CSV table of C-alpha atoms and ligand atoms in Angstrom, one decimal:
chain,number,residue,atom,x,y,z
A,292,UNK,CA,99.2,71.6,57.3
A,293,UNK,CA,101.7,73.8,59.0
A,294,UNK,CA,100.6,76.4,61.6
A,295,UNK,CA,101.7,79.1,59.1
A,296,UNK,CA,99.3,77.6,56.5
A,297,UNK,CA,96.5,77.6,59.1
A,298,UNK,CA,97.1,81.3,59.7
A,299,UNK,CA,97.1,81.8,56.0
A,300,UNK,CA,93.6,80.2,55.9
A,301,UNK,CA,92.5,83.0,58.3
A,302,UNK,CA,93.8,85.5,55.7
A,303,UNK,CA,96.9,86.4,57.7
A,304,UNK,CA,99.8,87.2,55.3
A,305,UNK,CA,103.3,85.9,55.8
A,306,UNK,CA,104.4,89.5,56.5
A,307,UNK,CA,101.9,89.9,59.4
A,308,UNK,CA,102.9,86.5,60.8
A,309,UNK,CA,106.5,87.3,60.6
A,310,UNK,CA,106.1,90.7,62.4
A,311,UNK,CA,104.1,88.9,65.0
A,312,UNK,CA,106.8,86.4,65.6
A,313,UNK,CA,109.5,89.1,65.8
A,314,UNK,CA,107.4,91.0,68.4
A,315,UNK,CA,106.8,87.8,70.4
A,316,UNK,CA,110.5,86.9,70.5
A,317,UNK,CA,111.0,90.1,72.5
A,318,UNK,CA,108.2,89.2,75.0
A,319,UNK,CA,109.5,85.9,76.4
A,320,UNK,CA,110.7,87.3,79.7
A,321,UNK,CA,107.4,89.1,80.2
A,322,UNK,CA,105.3,86.0,79.3
A,323,UNK,CA,107.4,84.0,81.7
A,324,UNK,CA,106.5,86.3,84.6
A,325,UNK,CA,102.8,86.0,83.6
A,326,UNK,CA,103.1,82.2,83.6
A,327,UNK,CA,104.8,82.1,86.9
A,328,UNK,CA,102.1,84.3,88.5
A,329,UNK,CA,99.4,82.1,87.0
A,330,UNK,CA,101.2,79.0,88.4
A,331,UNK,CA,101.2,80.5,91.9
A,332,UNK,CA,97.5,81.6,91.6
A,333,UNK,CA,96.5,78.2,90.3
A,334,UNK,CA,98.0,76.5,93.3
A,335,UNK,CA,96.2,79.0,95.6
A,336,UNK,CA,92.9,78.3,93.9
A,337,UNK,CA,93.3,74.5,94.2
A,338,UNK,CA,94.3,74.9,97.9
A,339,UNK,CA,91.2,77.1,98.5
A,340,UNK,CA,88.9,74.5,97.0
A,341,UNK,CA,90.5,71.7,99.0
A,342,UNK,CA,90.3,73.8,102.2
A,343,UNK,CA,86.7,74.5,101.5
A,344,UNK,CA,86.1,70.8,101.1
A,345,UNK,CA,84.5,71.0,97.7
A,346,UNK,CA,83.1,67.6,96.7
A,347,UNK,CA,81.0,66.2,94.0
A,348,UNK,CA,77.8,67.0,95.9
A,349,UNK,CA,78.9,70.7,96.0
A,350,UNK,CA,78.2,70.8,92.2
A,351,UNK,CA,74.5,69.9,92.5
A,352,UNK,CA,72.8,73.2,93.4
A,353,UNK,CA,69.3,74.0,94.7
A,354,UNK,CA,65.9,75.3,93.6
A,355,UNK,CA,63.3,77.3,95.4
A,356,UNK,CA,64.5,79.0,98.6
A,357,UNK,CA,67.9,77.4,98.3
A,358,UNK,CA,68.2,76.5,102.0
A,359,UNK,CA,71.2,74.4,103.0
A,360,UNK,CA,72.9,74.8,99.6
A,361,UNK,CA,76.2,73.1,100.4
A,362,UNK,CA,77.6,74.0,97.0
A,363,UNK,CA,76.8,77.7,97.4
A,364,UNK,CA,78.4,77.6,100.9
A,365,UNK,CA,81.5,75.8,99.5
A,366,UNK,CA,81.8,78.3,96.7
A,367,UNK,CA,81.6,81.2,99.1
A,368,UNK,CA,84.2,79.5,101.4
A,369,UNK,CA,86.4,79.0,98.3
A,370,UNK,CA,86.3,82.7,97.5
A,371,UNK,CA,86.9,83.6,101.2
A,372,UNK,CA,89.9,81.3,101.4
A,373,UNK,CA,91.4,82.5,98.1
A,374,UNK,CA,91.0,86.2,98.9
A,375,UNK,CA,92.0,85.6,102.6
A,376,UNK,CA,88.8,87.1,103.9
A,377,UNK,CA,86.5,86.1,106.8
A,378,UNK,CA,83.5,85.6,104.4
A,379,UNK,CA,82.2,86.1,100.9
A,380,UNK,CA,79.0,86.5,99.1
A,381,UNK,CA,79.1,84.9,95.6
A,382,UNK,CA,75.7,84.8,93.9
A,383,UNK,CA,74.1,84.5,90.5
A,384,UNK,CA,71.5,86.9,91.9
A,385,UNK,CA,74.2,89.6,91.7
A,386,UNK,CA,73.7,90.5,88.1
A,387,UNK,CA,76.9,92.3,87.2
A,388,UNK,CA,79.8,94.3,88.5
A,389,UNK,CA,77.9,97.5,88.9
A,390,UNK,CA,75.2,95.7,90.9
A,391,UNK,CA,77.9,94.1,93.2
A,392,UNK,CA,79.4,97.5,93.8
A,393,UNK,CA,76.0,99.2,94.4
A,394,UNK,CA,75.1,96.4,96.8
A,395,UNK,CA,78.3,96.7,98.7
A,396,UNK,CA,77.9,100.5,99.1
A,397,UNK,CA,74.1,100.6,99.7
A,398,UNK,CA,74.3,97.9,102.4
A,399,UNK,CA,77.3,99.3,104.3
A,400,UNK,CA,76.3,103.0,104.2
A,401,UNK,CA,73.5,104.7,106.2
A,402,UNK,CA,71.8,108.1,105.8
A,403,UNK,CA,74.2,110.8,106.9
A,404,UNK,CA,77.3,108.8,106.0
A,405,UNK,CA,79.8,109.9,103.4
A,406,UNK,CA,81.5,107.9,100.7
A,407,UNK,CA,85.0,109.0,99.7
A,408,UNK,CA,86.6,107.9,96.4
A,409,UNK,CA,90.4,107.9,97.0
A,410,UNK,CA,91.2,107.0,93.4
A,411,UNK,CA,89.6,110.0,91.6
A,412,UNK,CA,86.6,109.7,89.3
A,413,UNK,CA,85.0,106.3,89.7
A,414,UNK,CA,83.9,103.9,86.9
A,415,UNK,CA,81.2,105.4,84.6
A,416,UNK,CA,78.3,103.3,85.8
A,417,UNK,CA,79.0,104.2,89.5
A,418,UNK,CA,78.2,107.8,88.7
A,419,UNK,CA,74.5,106.9,88.7
A,420,UNK,CA,74.9,104.6,91.7
A,421,UNK,CA,76.4,107.4,93.8
A,422,UNK,CA,74.2,110.1,92.3
A,423,UNK,CA,77.1,112.1,90.7
A,424,UNK,CA,74.7,112.1,87.8
A,425,UNK,CA,71.2,112.3,89.3
A,426,UNK,CA,69.5,108.9,89.1
A,427,UNK,CA,66.6,107.1,90.6
A,428,UNK,CA,67.5,105.2,93.7
A,429,UNK,CA,71.0,106.6,94.0
A,430,UNK,CA,72.9,106.9,97.2
A,431,UNK,CA,72.3,110.7,97.1
A,432,UNK,CA,68.6,110.1,97.2
A,433,UNK,CA,69.1,108.2,100.5
A,434,UNK,CA,71.1,111.1,102.0
A,435,UNK,CA,74.5,109.7,101.5
A,436,UNK,CA,77.0,112.3,100.4
A,437,UNK,CA,80.0,111.7,98.1
A,438,UNK,CA,83.4,113.3,98.1
A,439,UNK,CA,86.3,112.6,95.8
A,440,UNK,CA,90.1,112.8,96.3
A,441,UNK,CA,91.4,113.6,92.8
A,442,UNK,CA,94.6,111.8,91.6
A,443,UNK,CA,98.0,113.5,91.5
A,444,UNK,CA,99.1,114.8,88.1
A,445,UNK,CA,101.1,111.6,87.5
A,446,UNK,CA,98.0,109.5,88.1
A,447,UNK,CA,98.9,108.1,91.5
A,448,UNK,CA,96.6,108.4,94.5
A,449,UNK,CA,97.2,111.7,96.4
A,450,UNK,CA,97.5,111.3,100.2
A,451,UNK,CA,97.1,115.1,100.5
A,452,UNK,CA,93.8,115.1,98.5
A,453,UNK,CA,92.6,112.1,100.6
A,454,UNK,CA,93.4,113.9,103.8
A,455,UNK,CA,91.6,117.0,102.6
A,456,UNK,CA,88.5,115.1,101.5
A,457,UNK,CA,88.1,113.0,104.7
A,458,UNK,CA,85.6,114.2,107.2
A,459,UNK,CA,84.2,112.8,110.5
A,460,UNK,CA,81.3,111.5,108.5
A,461,UNK,CA,83.4,109.4,106.0
A,462,UNK,CA,82.2,105.9,106.4
A,463,UNK,CA,83.6,104.1,103.3
A,464,UNK,CA,86.7,104.8,101.3
A,465,UNK,CA,86.6,103.4,97.8
A,466,UNK,CA,89.6,102.5,95.7
A,467,UNK,CA,89.3,101.4,92.1
A,468,UNK,CA,92.1,99.0,91.1
A,469,UNK,CA,91.6,99.0,87.3
A,470,UNK,CA,91.6,102.2,85.3
A,471,UNK,CA,88.3,101.7,83.6
A,472,UNK,CA,88.0,104.1,80.7
A,473,UNK,CA,90.4,106.7,82.1
A,474,UNK,CA,93.9,107.2,81.0
A,475,UNK,CA,95.5,106.7,84.4
A,476,UNK,CA,97.6,103.7,85.5
A,477,UNK,CA,95.9,100.8,87.2
A,478,UNK,CA,97.0,100.5,90.9
A,479,UNK,CA,99.1,97.7,92.2
A,480,UNK,CA,98.2,95.8,95.3
A,481,UNK,CA,101.2,97.3,96.9
A,482,UNK,CA,100.1,100.9,96.2
A,483,UNK,CA,96.5,100.0,97.3
A,484,UNK,CA,98.0,98.7,100.6
A,485,UNK,CA,100.0,101.9,101.1
A,486,UNK,CA,96.9,104.0,100.6
A,487,UNK,CA,94.9,101.9,103.0
A,488,UNK,CA,97.6,102.2,105.6
A,489,UNK,CA,97.5,106.0,105.2
A,490,UNK,CA,93.7,106.1,105.4
A,491,UNK,CA,93.8,104.0,108.6
A,492,UNK,CA,96.4,106.4,110.1
A,493,UNK,CA,93.8,109.1,109.7
A,494,UNK,CA,90.7,107.1,110.7
A,495,UNK,CA,91.3,103.5,111.9
A,496,UNK,CA,87.5,102.8,111.9
A,497,UNK,CA,86.7,103.6,108.3
A,498,UNK,CA,85.6,100.8,105.9
A,499,UNK,CA,87.8,100.4,102.8
A,500,UNK,CA,86.2,98.9,99.7
A,501,UNK,CA,88.2,98.0,96.6
A,502,UNK,CA,86.5,97.8,93.1
A,503,UNK,CA,88.5,94.8,92.0
A,504,UNK,CA,86.9,94.4,88.5
A,505,UNK,CA,89.5,93.3,85.9
A,506,UNK,CA,92.2,93.0,88.6
A,507,UNK,CA,91.8,89.5,90.0
A,508,UNK,CA,94.7,87.1,89.4
A,509,UNK,CA,96.8,89.7,87.6
A,510,UNK,CA,99.2,89.6,90.6
A,511,UNK,CA,99.9,87.0,93.2
A,512,UNK,CA,98.2,89.0,96.0
A,513,UNK,CA,94.8,90.7,96.2
A,514,UNK,CA,93.8,93.9,97.9
A,515,UNK,CA,92.1,92.0,100.7
A,516,UNK,CA,95.5,90.9,101.8
A,517,UNK,CA,96.7,94.4,102.3
A,518,UNK,CA,93.9,95.7,104.5
A,519,UNK,CA,90.7,96.2,102.3
A,520,UNK,CA,87.6,95.4,104.3
A,521,UNK,CA,85.8,94.3,101.2
A,522,UNK,CA,86.7,93.7,97.5
A,523,UNK,CA,84.0,93.5,94.9
A,524,UNK,CA,83.9,92.2,91.3
A,525,UNK,CA,82.0,90.6,88.5
A,526,UNK,CA,81.9,86.9,87.5
A,527,UNK,CA,81.7,87.7,83.8
A,528,UNK,CA,85.1,89.2,84.2
A,529,UNK,CA,88.3,87.5,85.6
A,530,UNK,CA,87.0,85.3,88.5
A,531,UNK,CA,84.3,83.6,86.3
A,532,UNK,CA,87.1,82.2,84.1
A,533,UNK,CA,84.9,82.6,81.0
A,534,UNK,CA,82.5,79.8,82.2
A,535,UNK,CA,80.3,81.7,84.8
A,536,UNK,CA,77.2,82.7,82.9
A,537,UNK,CA,76.3,85.5,85.4
A,538,UNK,CA,77.1,86.7,88.9
A,539,UNK,CA,79.1,88.9,91.2
A,540,UNK,CA,81.0,88.7,94.4
A,541,UNK,CA,81.8,90.6,97.6
A,542,UNK,CA,84.6,89.2,99.8
A,543,UNK,CA,85.5,90.7,103.1
A,544,UNK,CA,84.8,91.0,106.8
A,545,UNK,CA,81.9,89.1,108.3
A,546,UNK,CA,80.2,92.4,109.0
A,547,UNK,CA,80.5,93.8,105.5
A,548,UNK,CA,79.4,90.6,103.9
A,549,UNK,CA,76.5,90.1,106.2
A,550,UNK,CA,75.3,93.6,105.6
A,551,UNK,CA,75.4,92.9,101.8
A,552,UNK,CA,73.6,89.6,102.2
A,553,UNK,CA,70.8,91.2,104.2
A,554,UNK,CA,70.4,93.8,101.4
A,555,UNK,CA,70.6,91.4,98.5
A,556,UNK,CA,68.0,89.0,100.0
A,557,UNK,CA,66.2,90.5,103.0
A,558,UNK,CA,66.8,91.5,106.6
A,559,UNK,CA,66.6,88.3,108.7
A,560,UNK,CA,67.3,86.1,105.7
A,561,UNK,CA,70.8,87.2,104.8
A,562,UNK,CA,73.0,84.4,103.3
A,563,UNK,CA,70.5,81.6,104.1
A,564,UNK,CA,68.5,81.8,100.9
A,565,UNK,CA,69.3,82.1,97.2
A,566,UNK,CA,68.9,79.1,94.9
A,567,UNK,CA,71.9,78.3,92.7
A,568,UNK,CA,69.8,76.4,90.1
A,569,UNK,CA,72.2,74.5,87.9
A,570,UNK,CA,75.2,76.8,87.5
A,571,UNK,CA,77.5,75.7,90.4
A,572,UNK,CA,79.7,73.6,88.1
A,573,UNK,CA,80.4,76.6,85.9
A,574,UNK,CA,81.0,78.9,88.9
A,575,UNK,CA,83.5,76.4,90.4
A,576,UNK,CA,85.2,75.4,87.2
A,577,UNK,CA,85.4,79.0,86.0
A,578,UNK,CA,87.1,80.0,89.2
A,579,UNK,CA,89.4,77.0,88.8
A,580,UNK,CA,90.3,78.1,85.2
A,581,UNK,CA,90.5,81.9,86.0
A,582,UNK,CA,94.2,82.2,86.8
A,583,UNK,CA,95.2,80.8,83.4
A,584,UNK,CA,92.5,82.6,81.5
A,585,UNK,CA,93.6,85.8,83.1
A,586,UNK,CA,97.2,85.1,82.2
A,587,UNK,CA,96.0,84.5,78.5
A,588,UNK,CA,94.3,87.8,78.5
A,589,UNK,CA,97.4,89.5,80.0
A,590,UNK,CA,99.5,88.0,77.2
A,591,UNK,CA,97.1,89.2,74.6
A,592,UNK,CA,97.2,92.8,76.1
A,593,UNK,CA,101.0,92.9,76.1
A,594,UNK,CA,101.2,91.5,72.6
A,595,UNK,CA,98.7,94.0,71.3
A,596,UNK,CA,100.6,96.8,73.0
A,597,UNK,CA,103.9,95.7,71.5
A,598,UNK,CA,102.4,95.2,68.0
A,599,UNK,CA,100.7,98.6,67.9
A,600,UNK,CA,103.7,100.4,69.4
A,601,UNK,CA,105.7,99.0,66.5
A,602,UNK,CA,103.1,100.3,64.1
A,603,UNK,CA,103.5,103.7,65.5
A,604,UNK,CA,100.3,104.1,67.5
A,605,UNK,CA,99.9,105.4,71.1
A,606,UNK,CA,99.1,102.6,73.5
A,607,UNK,CA,98.3,102.6,77.2
A,608,UNK,CA,99.8,101.0,79.1
A,609,UNK,CA,103.1,100.5,77.2
A,610,UNK,CA,104.1,96.9,76.4
A,611,UNK,CA,106.8,97.1,79.1
A,612,UNK,CA,104.6,98.5,81.9
A,613,UNK,CA,103.7,96.5,84.9
A,614,UNK,CA,100.1,95.4,84.7
A,615,UNK,CA,97.5,95.3,87.4
A,616,UNK,CA,94.5,94.7,85.2
A,617,UNK,CA,93.7,93.1,81.8
A,618,UNK,CA,92.7,96.2,79.8
A,619,UNK,CA,94.7,97.7,76.9
A,620,UNK,CA,94.0,101.1,75.2
A,621,UNK,CA,95.1,101.8,71.7
A,622,UNK,CA,94.6,105.3,70.2
A,623,UNK,CA,94.0,105.4,66.4
A,624,UNK,CA,93.2,109.2,65.9
A,625,UNK,CA,90.9,108.2,62.9
A,626,UNK,CA,87.5,106.6,63.2
A,627,UNK,CA,87.9,104.2,60.3
A,628,UNK,CA,91.0,102.7,61.9
A,629,UNK,CA,89.1,102.2,65.2
A,630,UNK,CA,86.3,100.4,63.4
A,631,UNK,CA,88.7,98.3,61.3
A,632,UNK,CA,90.5,97.2,64.4
A,633,UNK,CA,87.2,96.0,66.0
A,634,UNK,CA,86.2,94.2,62.8
A,635,UNK,CA,89.5,92.4,62.8
A,636,UNK,CA,89.0,91.2,66.4
A,637,UNK,CA,85.4,90.1,65.7
A,638,UNK,CA,86.5,88.1,62.7
A,639,UNK,CA,88.8,86.0,64.9
A,640,UNK,CA,85.9,84.9,67.2
A,641,UNK,CA,84.6,81.4,67.6
A,642,UNK,CA,81.0,82.8,67.8
A,643,UNK,CA,79.6,85.4,65.4
A,644,UNK,CA,82.7,85.6,63.3
A,645,UNK,CA,80.6,86.4,60.3
A,646,UNK,CA,79.2,89.6,61.9
A,647,UNK,CA,80.7,92.9,60.9
A,648,UNK,CA,80.7,95.4,63.8
A,649,UNK,CA,79.3,98.9,62.9
A,650,UNK,CA,79.3,102.0,65.1
A,651,UNK,CA,75.9,102.6,66.7
A,652,UNK,CA,74.2,104.6,69.4
A,653,UNK,CA,74.2,103.1,72.9
A,654,UNK,CA,72.2,104.1,76.0
A,655,UNK,CA,74.3,106.1,78.3
A,656,UNK,CA,76.8,107.3,75.7
A,657,UNK,CA,76.9,110.6,74.0
A,658,UNK,CA,78.6,109.4,70.8
A,659,UNK,CA,78.4,106.2,68.7
A,660,UNK,CA,80.1,103.1,70.0
A,661,UNK,CA,81.8,100.3,68.1
A,662,UNK,CA,82.2,96.9,69.7
A,663,UNK,CA,83.7,93.5,68.9
A,664,UNK,CA,82.4,90.6,71.0
A,665,UNK,CA,82.1,87.1,69.7
A,666,UNK,CA,81.6,85.7,73.2
A,667,UNK,CA,80.1,82.5,74.6
A,668,UNK,CA,78.8,84.5,77.6
A,669,UNK,CA,77.1,87.7,76.3
A,670,UNK,CA,79.1,90.8,77.2
A,671,UNK,CA,81.9,88.8,78.8
A,672,UNK,CA,85.1,90.9,78.7
A,673,UNK,CA,87.4,88.2,79.9
A,674,UNK,CA,86.7,86.8,76.5
A,675,UNK,CA,88.4,88.5,73.5
A,676,UNK,CA,86.6,91.8,73.0
A,677,UNK,CA,87.1,95.4,72.1
A,678,UNK,CA,85.0,98.5,72.3
A,679,UNK,CA,85.4,102.3,72.0
A,680,UNK,CA,83.4,105.4,71.5
A,681,UNK,CA,83.6,107.0,68.0
A,682,UNK,CA,85.0,110.3,69.2
A,683,UNK,CA,88.4,112.0,69.5
A,684,UNK,CA,91.0,110.6,70.0
A,685,UNK,CA,89.4,107.4,68.7
A,686,UNK,CA,90.7,105.1,71.4
A,687,UNK,CA,89.7,101.5,71.5
A,688,UNK,CA,89.7,99.4,74.7
A,689,UNK,CA,90.9,95.9,74.1
A,690,UNK,CA,90.8,93.1,76.6
A,691,UNK,CA,90.4,89.4,77.2
A,692,UNK,CA,91.1,86.1,75.4
A,693,UNK,CA,90.4,82.9,77.3
A,694,UNK,CA,93.3,81.2,75.6
A,695,UNK,CA,96.5,82.9,74.4
A,696,UNK,CA,96.4,81.4,70.9
A,697,UNK,CA,92.9,83.0,70.4
A,698,UNK,CA,94.2,86.4,71.7
A,699,UNK,CA,97.1,86.1,69.3
A,700,UNK,CA,94.9,85.3,66.4
A,701,UNK,CA,92.7,88.3,67.3
A,702,UNK,CA,95.6,90.8,67.3
A,703,UNK,CA,97.0,89.4,64.1
A,704,UNK,CA,93.6,89.6,62.4
A,705,UNK,CA,93.2,93.2,63.5
A,706,UNK,CA,96.6,94.1,62.0
A,707,UNK,CA,95.8,92.3,58.8
A,708,UNK,CA,92.5,94.1,58.5
A,709,UNK,CA,94.2,97.5,58.9
A,710,UNK,CA,96.8,96.4,56.3
A,711,UNK,CA,94.1,95.1,53.8
A,712,UNK,CA,92.4,98.6,54.0
A,713,UNK,CA,95.8,100.2,53.4
A,714,UNK,CA,95.4,102.1,56.7
A,715,UNK,CA,98.9,101.0,57.8
A,716,UNK,CA,102.1,99.8,56.2
A,717,UNK,CA,104.3,97.0,57.3
B,975,PLP,C1,83.4,96.4,84.4
B,975,PLP,C2,83.7,97.3,85.6
B,975,PLP,C3,82.7,97.7,86.4
B,975,PLP,C4,81.2,97.4,86.2
B,975,PLP,O1,81.0,96.1,85.9
B,975,PLP,P1,79.7,95.7,85.0
B,975,PLP,O2,79.7,94.2,85.1
B,975,PLP,O3,80.0,96.2,83.6
B,975,PLP,O4,78.5,96.3,85.5
B,975,PLP,C5,83.0,98.5,87.5
B,975,PLP,N1,84.3,98.9,87.7
B,975,PLP,C6,85.3,98.5,86.9
B,975,PLP,C7,86.7,99.0,87.2
B,975,PLP,C8,85.0,97.7,85.8
B,975,PLP,O5,86.0,97.4,85.0
């Protein structure tokens, strides 16, 4: 059976296949750059594991208190080597990205300190961590104030707004690399470095934290190489490589990481406790696979952007934009198209392909939400996934794809589904 016949088995018409191939022929230079970055990052990951002296015994894991867990120590050394930081905290006890960010902030701020966001409005879930939306246990409840430097009209970080928002009490400056659900560009490591240099010119002693979620491995440098004191992310996104079943990380200076460890476990215990149970093989192997998995997701995002540009939809970022995270927004203007897109993505999944996503209410959202996620790890967004609120302008956020062929199939299925409903013409 030919590959074309296999696609036909998935219901993908010759026309959709042909359009896909035409689009792809224009993306070879872009894909080549993505592959070269992945090659560089793969070498760096292997180097980091070798330098951390990862051995077969590192994969065993511990139970109970988790004292002397050489695997855990090797994993944290691996992250520290890769990110070029003094230390790292990489734990299954960190439940998600929001938890990792909350931990980094709560452990490195004290009552009376101020937190300053240099990249405008932070990711939605941080609003409750900070107390922008009143919430139990927020930083605000502990007497930690928040200030925000809004972005410039073109979406870049505004040095003037940062200078105006900085006070003698500013203790942490936060920069978010990915754009989350906002329509602003993601920030390159270079731009982040320039902002950090500016912040230090005002206040050399301030701590800079980067929300690195969705950004890891998308470039050949990380924010910790351009002056960030700590970078924070989730293992069910890029650095987990699709294999990590749970976890989060904080990589940075000894001081920042020790503060976080003493808050995660307990003062006096710090990094010394925390059983890894049986999941070290997945955490190591996931990190090993992460550069190529991230590259696959990037290719999927570029392919989706180019495909939906061709079909006349607004996409963000554009297919030709430089990318510093793995997310892709597509605006459909009509709810039924948004839903049909997600149903197409779902139908390409290895898991739950027989499920038809329907819009529904979600805690924390003021409109119905539709999601496609046929993932091995529940909620993993390095795996092929899409979601969006059912409200104007009906924008769907698409990301992930552990392998490029799967991402390609997902995009083709989404187009086919729109075509089958006569929502688009080819
Ligand atoms: C996903 C994400 C978070 C939160 O991570 P969760 O694992 O969903 O809690 C924070 N910031 C950014 C930029 C993200 O993309």
